[in-house]
PDB file of C-alpha atoms in Angstrom:
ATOM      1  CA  UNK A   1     -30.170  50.868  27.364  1.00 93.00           C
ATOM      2  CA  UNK A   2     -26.583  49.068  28.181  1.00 95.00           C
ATOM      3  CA  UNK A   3     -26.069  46.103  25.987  1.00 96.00           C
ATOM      4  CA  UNK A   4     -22.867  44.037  26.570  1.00 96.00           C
ATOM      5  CA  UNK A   5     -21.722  40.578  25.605  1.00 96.00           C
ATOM      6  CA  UNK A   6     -19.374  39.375  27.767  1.00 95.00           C
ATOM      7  CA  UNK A   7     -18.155  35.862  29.210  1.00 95.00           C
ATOM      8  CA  UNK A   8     -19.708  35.366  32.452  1.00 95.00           C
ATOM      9  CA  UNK A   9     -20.970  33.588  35.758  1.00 95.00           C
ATOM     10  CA  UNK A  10     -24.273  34.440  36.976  1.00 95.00           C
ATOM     11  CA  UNK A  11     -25.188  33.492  40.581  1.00 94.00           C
ATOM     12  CA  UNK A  12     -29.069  34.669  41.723  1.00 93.00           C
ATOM     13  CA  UNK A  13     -28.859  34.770  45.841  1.00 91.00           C
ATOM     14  CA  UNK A  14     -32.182  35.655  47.440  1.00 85.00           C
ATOM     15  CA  UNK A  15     -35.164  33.596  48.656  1.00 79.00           C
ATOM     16  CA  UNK A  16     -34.104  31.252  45.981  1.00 78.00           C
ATOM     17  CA  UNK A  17     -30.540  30.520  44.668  1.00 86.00           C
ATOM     18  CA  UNK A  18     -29.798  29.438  40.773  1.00 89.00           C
ATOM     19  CA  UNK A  19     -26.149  29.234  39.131  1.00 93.00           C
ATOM     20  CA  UNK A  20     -24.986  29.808  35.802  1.00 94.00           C
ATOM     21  CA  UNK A  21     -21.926  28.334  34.818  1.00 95.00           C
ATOM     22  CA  UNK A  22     -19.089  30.824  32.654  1.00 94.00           C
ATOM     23  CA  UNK A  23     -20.650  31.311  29.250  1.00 95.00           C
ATOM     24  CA  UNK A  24     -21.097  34.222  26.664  1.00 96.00           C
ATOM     25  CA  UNK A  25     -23.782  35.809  27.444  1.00 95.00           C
ATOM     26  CA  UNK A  26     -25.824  38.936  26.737  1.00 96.00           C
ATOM     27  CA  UNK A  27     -26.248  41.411  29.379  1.00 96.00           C
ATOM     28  CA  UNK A  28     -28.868  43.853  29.202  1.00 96.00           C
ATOM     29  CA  UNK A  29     -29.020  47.037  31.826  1.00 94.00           C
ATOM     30  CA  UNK A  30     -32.336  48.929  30.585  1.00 91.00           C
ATOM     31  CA  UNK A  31     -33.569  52.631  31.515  1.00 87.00           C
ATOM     32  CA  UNK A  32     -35.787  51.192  34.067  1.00 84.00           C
ATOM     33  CA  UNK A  33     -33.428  50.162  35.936  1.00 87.00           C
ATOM     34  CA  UNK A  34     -33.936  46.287  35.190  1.00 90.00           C
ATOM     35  CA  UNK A  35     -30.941  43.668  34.531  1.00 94.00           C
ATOM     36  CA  UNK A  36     -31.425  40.668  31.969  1.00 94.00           C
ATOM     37  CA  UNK A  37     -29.483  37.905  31.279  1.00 95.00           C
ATOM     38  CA  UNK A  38     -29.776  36.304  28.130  1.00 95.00           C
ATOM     39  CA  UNK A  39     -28.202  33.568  26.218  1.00 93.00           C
ATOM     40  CA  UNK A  40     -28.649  32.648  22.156  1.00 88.00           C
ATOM     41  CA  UNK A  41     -31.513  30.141  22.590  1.00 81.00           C
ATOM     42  CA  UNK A  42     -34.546  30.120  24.625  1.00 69.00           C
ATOM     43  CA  UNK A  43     -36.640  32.873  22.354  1.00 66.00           C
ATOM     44  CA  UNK A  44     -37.260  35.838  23.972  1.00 75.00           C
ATOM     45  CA  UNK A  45     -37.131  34.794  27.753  1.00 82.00           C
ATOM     46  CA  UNK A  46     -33.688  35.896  29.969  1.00 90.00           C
ATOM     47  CA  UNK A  47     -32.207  32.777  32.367  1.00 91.00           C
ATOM     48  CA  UNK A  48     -32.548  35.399  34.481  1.00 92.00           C
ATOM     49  CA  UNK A  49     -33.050  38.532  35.640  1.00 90.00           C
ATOM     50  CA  UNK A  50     -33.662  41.663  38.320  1.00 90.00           C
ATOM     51  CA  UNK A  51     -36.907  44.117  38.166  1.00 86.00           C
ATOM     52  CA  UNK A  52     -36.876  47.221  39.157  1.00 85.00           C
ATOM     53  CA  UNK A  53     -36.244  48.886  41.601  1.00 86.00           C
ATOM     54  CA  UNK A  54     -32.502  47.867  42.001  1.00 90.00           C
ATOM     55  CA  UNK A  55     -29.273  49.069  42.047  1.00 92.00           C
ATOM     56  CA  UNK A  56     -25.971  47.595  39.867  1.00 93.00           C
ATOM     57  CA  UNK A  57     -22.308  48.230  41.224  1.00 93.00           C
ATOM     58  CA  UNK A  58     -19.285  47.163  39.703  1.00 90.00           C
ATOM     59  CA  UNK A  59     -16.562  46.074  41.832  1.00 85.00           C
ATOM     60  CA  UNK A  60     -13.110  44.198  41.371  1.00 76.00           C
ATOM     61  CA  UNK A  61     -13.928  40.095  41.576  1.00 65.00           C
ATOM     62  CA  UNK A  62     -10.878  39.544  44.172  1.00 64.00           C
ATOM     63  CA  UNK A  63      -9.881  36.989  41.361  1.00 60.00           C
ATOM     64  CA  UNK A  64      -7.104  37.322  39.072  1.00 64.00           C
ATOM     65  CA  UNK A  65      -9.489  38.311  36.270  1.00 66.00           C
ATOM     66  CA  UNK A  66     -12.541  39.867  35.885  1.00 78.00           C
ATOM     67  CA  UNK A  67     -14.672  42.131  37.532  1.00 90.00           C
ATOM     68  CA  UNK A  68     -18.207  41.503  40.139  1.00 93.00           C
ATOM     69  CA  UNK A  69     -21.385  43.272  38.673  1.00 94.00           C
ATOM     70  CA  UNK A  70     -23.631  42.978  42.047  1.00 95.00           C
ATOM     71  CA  UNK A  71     -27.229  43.956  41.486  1.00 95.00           C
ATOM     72  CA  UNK A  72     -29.226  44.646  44.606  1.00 94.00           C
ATOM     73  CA  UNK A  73     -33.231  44.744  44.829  1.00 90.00           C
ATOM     74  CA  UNK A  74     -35.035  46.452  47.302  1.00 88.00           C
ATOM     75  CA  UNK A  75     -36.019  43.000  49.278  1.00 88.00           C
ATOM     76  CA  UNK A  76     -32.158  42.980  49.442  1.00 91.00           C
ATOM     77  CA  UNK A  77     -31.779  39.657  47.479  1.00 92.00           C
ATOM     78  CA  UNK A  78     -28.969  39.917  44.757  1.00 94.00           C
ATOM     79  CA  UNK A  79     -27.691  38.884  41.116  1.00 94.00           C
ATOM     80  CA  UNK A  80     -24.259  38.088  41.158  1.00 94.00           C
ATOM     81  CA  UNK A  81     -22.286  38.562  37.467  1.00 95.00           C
ATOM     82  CA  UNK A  82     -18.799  37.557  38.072  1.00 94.00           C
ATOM     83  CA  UNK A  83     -17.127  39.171  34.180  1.00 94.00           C
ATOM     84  CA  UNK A  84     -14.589  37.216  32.572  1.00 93.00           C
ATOM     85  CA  UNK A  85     -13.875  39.144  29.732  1.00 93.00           C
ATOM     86  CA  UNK A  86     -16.302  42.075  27.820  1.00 94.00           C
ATOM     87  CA  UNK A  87     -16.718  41.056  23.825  1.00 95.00           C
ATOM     88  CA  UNK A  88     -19.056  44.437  23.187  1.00 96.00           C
ATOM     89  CA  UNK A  89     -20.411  47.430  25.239  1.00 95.00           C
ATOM     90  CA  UNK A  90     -22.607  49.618  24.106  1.00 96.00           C
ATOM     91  CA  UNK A  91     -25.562  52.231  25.340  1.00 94.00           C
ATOM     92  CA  UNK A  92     -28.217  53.381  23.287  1.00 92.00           C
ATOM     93  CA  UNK A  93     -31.104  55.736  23.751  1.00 88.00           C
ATOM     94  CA  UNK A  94     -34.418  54.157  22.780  1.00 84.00           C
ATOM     95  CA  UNK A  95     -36.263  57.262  24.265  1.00 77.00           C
ATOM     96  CA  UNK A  96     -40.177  57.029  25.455  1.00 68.00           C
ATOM     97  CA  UNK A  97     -41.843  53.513  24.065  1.00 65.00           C
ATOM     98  CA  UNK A  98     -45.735  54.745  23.353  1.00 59.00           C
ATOM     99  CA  UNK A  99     -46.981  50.888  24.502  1.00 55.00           C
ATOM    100  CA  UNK A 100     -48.072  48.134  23.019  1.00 52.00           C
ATOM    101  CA  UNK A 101     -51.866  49.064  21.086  1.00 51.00           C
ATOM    102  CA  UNK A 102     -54.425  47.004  21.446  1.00 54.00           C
ATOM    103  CA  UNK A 103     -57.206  45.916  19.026  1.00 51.00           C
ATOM    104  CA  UNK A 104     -61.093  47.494  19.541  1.00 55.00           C
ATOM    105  CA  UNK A 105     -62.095  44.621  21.259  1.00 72.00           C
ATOM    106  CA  UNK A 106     -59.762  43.509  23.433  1.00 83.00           C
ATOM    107  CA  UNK A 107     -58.918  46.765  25.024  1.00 84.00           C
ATOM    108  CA  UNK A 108     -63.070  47.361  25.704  1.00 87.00           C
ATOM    109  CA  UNK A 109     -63.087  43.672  26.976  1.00 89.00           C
ATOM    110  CA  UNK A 110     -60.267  45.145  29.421  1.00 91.00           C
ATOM    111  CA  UNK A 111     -62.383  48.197  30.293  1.00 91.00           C
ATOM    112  CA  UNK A 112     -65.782  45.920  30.815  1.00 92.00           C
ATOM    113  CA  UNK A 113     -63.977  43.130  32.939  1.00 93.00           C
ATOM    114  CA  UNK A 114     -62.493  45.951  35.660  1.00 93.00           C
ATOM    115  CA  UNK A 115     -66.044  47.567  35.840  1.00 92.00           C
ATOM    116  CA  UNK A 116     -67.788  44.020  36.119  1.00 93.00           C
ATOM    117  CA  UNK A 117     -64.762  42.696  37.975  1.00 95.00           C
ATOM    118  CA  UNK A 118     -67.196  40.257  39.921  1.00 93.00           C
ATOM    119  CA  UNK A 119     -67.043  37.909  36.650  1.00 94.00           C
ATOM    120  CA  UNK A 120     -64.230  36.298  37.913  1.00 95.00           C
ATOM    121  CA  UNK A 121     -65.463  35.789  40.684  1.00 94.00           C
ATOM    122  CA  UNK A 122     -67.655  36.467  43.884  1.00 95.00           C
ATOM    123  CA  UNK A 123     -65.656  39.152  46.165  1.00 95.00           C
ATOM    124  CA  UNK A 124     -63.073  39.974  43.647  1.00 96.00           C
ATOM    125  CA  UNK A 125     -61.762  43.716  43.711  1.00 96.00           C
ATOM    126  CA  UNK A 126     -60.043  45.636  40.911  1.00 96.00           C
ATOM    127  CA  UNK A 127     -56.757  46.941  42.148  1.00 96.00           C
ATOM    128  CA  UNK A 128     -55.698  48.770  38.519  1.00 94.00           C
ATOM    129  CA  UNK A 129     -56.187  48.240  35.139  1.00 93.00           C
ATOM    130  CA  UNK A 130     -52.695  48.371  32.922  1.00 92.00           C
ATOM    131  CA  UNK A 131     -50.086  47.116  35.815  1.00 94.00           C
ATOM    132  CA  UNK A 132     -46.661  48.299  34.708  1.00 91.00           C
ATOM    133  CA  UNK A 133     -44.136  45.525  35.308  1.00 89.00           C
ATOM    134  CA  UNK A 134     -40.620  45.813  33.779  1.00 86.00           C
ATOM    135  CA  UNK A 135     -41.559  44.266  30.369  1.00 87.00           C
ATOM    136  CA  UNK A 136     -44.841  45.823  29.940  1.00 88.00           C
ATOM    137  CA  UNK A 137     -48.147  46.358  31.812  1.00 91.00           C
ATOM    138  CA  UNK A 138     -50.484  43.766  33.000  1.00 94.00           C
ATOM    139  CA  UNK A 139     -53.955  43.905  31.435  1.00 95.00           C
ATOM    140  CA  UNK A 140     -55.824  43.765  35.186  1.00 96.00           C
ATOM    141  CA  UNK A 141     -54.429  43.282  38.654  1.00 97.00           C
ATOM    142  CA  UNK A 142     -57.278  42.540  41.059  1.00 97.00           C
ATOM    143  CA  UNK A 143     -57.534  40.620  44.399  1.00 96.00           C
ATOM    144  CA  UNK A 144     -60.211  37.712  45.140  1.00 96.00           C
ATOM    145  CA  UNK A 145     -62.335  37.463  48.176  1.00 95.00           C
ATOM    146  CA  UNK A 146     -59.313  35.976  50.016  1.00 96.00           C
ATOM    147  CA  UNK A 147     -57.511  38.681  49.683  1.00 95.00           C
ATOM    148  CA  UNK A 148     -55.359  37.300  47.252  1.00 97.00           C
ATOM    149  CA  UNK A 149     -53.592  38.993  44.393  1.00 97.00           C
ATOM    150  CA  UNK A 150     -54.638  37.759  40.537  1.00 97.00           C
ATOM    151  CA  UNK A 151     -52.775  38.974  37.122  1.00 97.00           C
ATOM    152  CA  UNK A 152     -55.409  38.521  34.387  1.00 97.00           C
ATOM    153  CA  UNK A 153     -54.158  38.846  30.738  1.00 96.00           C
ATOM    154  CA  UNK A 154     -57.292  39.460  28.319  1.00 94.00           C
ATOM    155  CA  UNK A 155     -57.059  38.071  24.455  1.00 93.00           C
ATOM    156  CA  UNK A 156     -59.857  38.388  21.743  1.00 89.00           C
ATOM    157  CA  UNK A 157     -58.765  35.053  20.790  1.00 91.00           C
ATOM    158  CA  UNK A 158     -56.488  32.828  23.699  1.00 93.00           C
ATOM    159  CA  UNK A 159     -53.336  31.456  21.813  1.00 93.00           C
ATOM    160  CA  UNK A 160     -50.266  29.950  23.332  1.00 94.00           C
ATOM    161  CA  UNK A 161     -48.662  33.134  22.845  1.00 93.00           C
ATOM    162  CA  UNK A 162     -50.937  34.890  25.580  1.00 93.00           C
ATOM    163  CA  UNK A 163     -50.304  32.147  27.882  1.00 95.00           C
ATOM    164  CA  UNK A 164     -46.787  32.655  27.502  1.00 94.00           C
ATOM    165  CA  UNK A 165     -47.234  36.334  28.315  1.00 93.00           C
ATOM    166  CA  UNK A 166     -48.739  36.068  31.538  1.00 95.00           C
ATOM    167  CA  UNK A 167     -46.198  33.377  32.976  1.00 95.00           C
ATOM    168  CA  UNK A 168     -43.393  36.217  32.130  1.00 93.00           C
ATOM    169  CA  UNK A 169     -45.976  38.811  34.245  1.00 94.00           C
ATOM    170  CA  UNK A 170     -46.280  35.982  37.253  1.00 96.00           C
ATOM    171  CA  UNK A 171     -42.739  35.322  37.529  1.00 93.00           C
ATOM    172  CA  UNK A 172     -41.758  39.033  38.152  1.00 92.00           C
ATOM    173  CA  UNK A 173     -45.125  40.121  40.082  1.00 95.00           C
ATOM    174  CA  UNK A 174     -44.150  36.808  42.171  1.00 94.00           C
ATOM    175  CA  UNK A 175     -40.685  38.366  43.103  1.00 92.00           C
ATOM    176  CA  UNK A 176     -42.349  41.109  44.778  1.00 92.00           C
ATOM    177  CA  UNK A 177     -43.249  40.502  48.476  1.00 92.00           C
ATOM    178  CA  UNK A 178     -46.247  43.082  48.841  1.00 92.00           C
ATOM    179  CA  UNK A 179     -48.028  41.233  46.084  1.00 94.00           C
ATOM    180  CA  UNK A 180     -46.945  37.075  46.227  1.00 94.00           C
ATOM    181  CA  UNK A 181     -48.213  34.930  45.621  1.00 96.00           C
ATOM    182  CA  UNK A 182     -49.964  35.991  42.789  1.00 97.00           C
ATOM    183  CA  UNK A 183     -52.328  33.655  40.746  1.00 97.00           C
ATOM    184  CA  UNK A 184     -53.120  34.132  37.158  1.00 97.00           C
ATOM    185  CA  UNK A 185     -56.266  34.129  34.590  1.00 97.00           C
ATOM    186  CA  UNK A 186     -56.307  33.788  31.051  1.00 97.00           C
ATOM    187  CA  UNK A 187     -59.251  35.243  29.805  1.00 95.00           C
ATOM    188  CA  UNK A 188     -60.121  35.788  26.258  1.00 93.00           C
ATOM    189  CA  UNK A 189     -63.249  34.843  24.168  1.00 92.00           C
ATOM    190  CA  UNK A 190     -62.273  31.791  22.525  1.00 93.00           C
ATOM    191  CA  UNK A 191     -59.246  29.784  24.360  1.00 95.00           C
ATOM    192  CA  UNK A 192     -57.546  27.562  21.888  1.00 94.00           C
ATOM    193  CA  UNK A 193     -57.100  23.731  23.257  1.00 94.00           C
ATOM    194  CA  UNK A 194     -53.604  23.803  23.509  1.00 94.00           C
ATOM    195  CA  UNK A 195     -53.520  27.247  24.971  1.00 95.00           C
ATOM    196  CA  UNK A 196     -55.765  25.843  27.531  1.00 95.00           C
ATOM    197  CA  UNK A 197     -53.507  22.740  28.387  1.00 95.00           C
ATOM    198  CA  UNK A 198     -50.461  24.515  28.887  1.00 95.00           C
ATOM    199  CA  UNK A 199     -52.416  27.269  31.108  1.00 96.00           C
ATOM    200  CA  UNK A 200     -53.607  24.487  33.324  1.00 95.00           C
ATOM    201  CA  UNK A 201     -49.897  22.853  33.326  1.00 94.00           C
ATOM    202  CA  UNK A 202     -48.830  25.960  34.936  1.00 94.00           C
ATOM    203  CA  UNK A 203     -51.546  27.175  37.257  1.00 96.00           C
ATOM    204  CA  UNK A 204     -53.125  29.586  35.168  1.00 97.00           C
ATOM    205  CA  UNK A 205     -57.338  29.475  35.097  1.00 97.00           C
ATOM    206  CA  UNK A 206     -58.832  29.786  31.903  1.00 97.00           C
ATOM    207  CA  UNK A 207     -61.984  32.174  31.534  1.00 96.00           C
ATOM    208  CA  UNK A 208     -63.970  32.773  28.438  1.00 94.00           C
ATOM    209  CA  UNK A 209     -65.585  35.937  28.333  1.00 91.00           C
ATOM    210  CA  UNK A 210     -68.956  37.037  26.671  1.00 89.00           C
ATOM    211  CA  UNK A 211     -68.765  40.200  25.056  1.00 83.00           C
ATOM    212  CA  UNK A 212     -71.777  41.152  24.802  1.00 82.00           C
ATOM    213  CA  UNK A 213     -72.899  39.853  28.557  1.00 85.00           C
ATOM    214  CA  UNK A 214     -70.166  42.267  29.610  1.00 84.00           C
ATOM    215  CA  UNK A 215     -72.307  44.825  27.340  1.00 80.00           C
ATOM    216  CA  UNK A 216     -75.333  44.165  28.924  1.00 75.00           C
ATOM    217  CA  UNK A 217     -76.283  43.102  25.704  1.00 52.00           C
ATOM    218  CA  UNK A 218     -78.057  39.784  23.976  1.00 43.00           C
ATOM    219  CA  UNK A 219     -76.312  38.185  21.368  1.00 43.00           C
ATOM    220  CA  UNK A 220     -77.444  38.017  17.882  1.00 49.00           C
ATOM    221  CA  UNK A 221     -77.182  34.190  17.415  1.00 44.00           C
ATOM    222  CA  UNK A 222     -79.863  32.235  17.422  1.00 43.00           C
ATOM    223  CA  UNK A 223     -79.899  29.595  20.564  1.00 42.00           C
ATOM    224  CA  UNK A 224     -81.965  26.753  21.058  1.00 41.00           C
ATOM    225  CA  UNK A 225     -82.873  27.490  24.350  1.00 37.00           C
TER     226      UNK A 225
END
């Protein structure tokens, strides 16, 4: 991984167009061949960014300072980082990550939804379970009976946080044209309110699941009915 802080003007030129104004910035060129760009705020999201695959060159800016950092994807769309001045550069080997673990439960909820895929919905199809974007693998990718491509994240318990996960997954699978547009599902067995309101805000469905109707199993708790 390449980190560098550097002032800099980021310009994204594809099927949409954003500007960042000259700023210190955080530049991050990963193994993968992704490009960040990150500022001191905002938590843990980039203002923005290229997924793999894509290719960085570094040319002369034509200006009397600086240097052009052009990063090409293969849709041909590009991230323009016009360099002011470099404050830090620095490469480190992180080496193979072994993945984020999950908990007993949710990773068999994960294995139960792809073989009863048809929970979410008549006609859905499993595409793969574990997705690999460029910050981490989607829990299922699956299309619906239109043909339609869905990103499901799976929680034991739904929490803002999980929410938050899957709108990072949708904005990159969204970038890539064999896939878009790609709708999301939030599906966990207890979805907290607010996690629920801010899913809706963006798009996202909410699904509760039933562990142990995914089992084949009846639960233990007494019901009236």
């Amino acid at each position: 991984m390449r980190l560098v802080i550097a002032r800099c003007q980021v310009d994204y030129v594809g099927r949409l167009t954003a500007h960042l104004p000259m700023a210190r910035r955080l530049l991050m060129m990963k193994a993968d061949g992704s490009v960040l760009v990150h500022s001191d705020g905002g938590s843990y999201k980039p203002l923005n960014w290229m997924s793999p695959p894509c290719w960085l060159e570094e040319r002369e800016s034509g200006a009397e300072i600086g240097q052009l950092w052009v990063v090409t994807n293969k849709a041909g769309e590009e991230l323009r980082i016009t360099v002011e001045e470099i404050e830090h550069d620095s490469k480190h080997e992180l080496g193979v990550d072994p993945g984020l673990v999950k908990d007993g439960v949710e990773a068999h909820l994960q294995e139960l939804l792809a073989e009863h895929i048809e929970t979410l919905g008549a006609g859905y199809t499993l595409i793969r379970r574990e997705y690999m974007t460029a910050i981490g693998p989607v829990d299922i990718l699956c299309r619906d009976a239109d043909g339609a491509t869905v990103a499901v994240e799976i929680k034991r318990r739904g929490e803002i946080d999980g929410v938050e996960q899957l709108t990072r997954y949708l904005e990159l699978l969204n970038r890539d044209p064999l896939l878009a547009p790609v709708a999301g599902v939030f599906a966990a067995q207890q979805i907290k309110p607010q996690a629920k309101t801010l899913a809706t805000d963006r798009g996202i469905r909410c699904l509760i699941l039933d562990y142990d109707a995914l089992r084949g199993t009846e639960s233990d708790v007494f019901r009236l009915f």
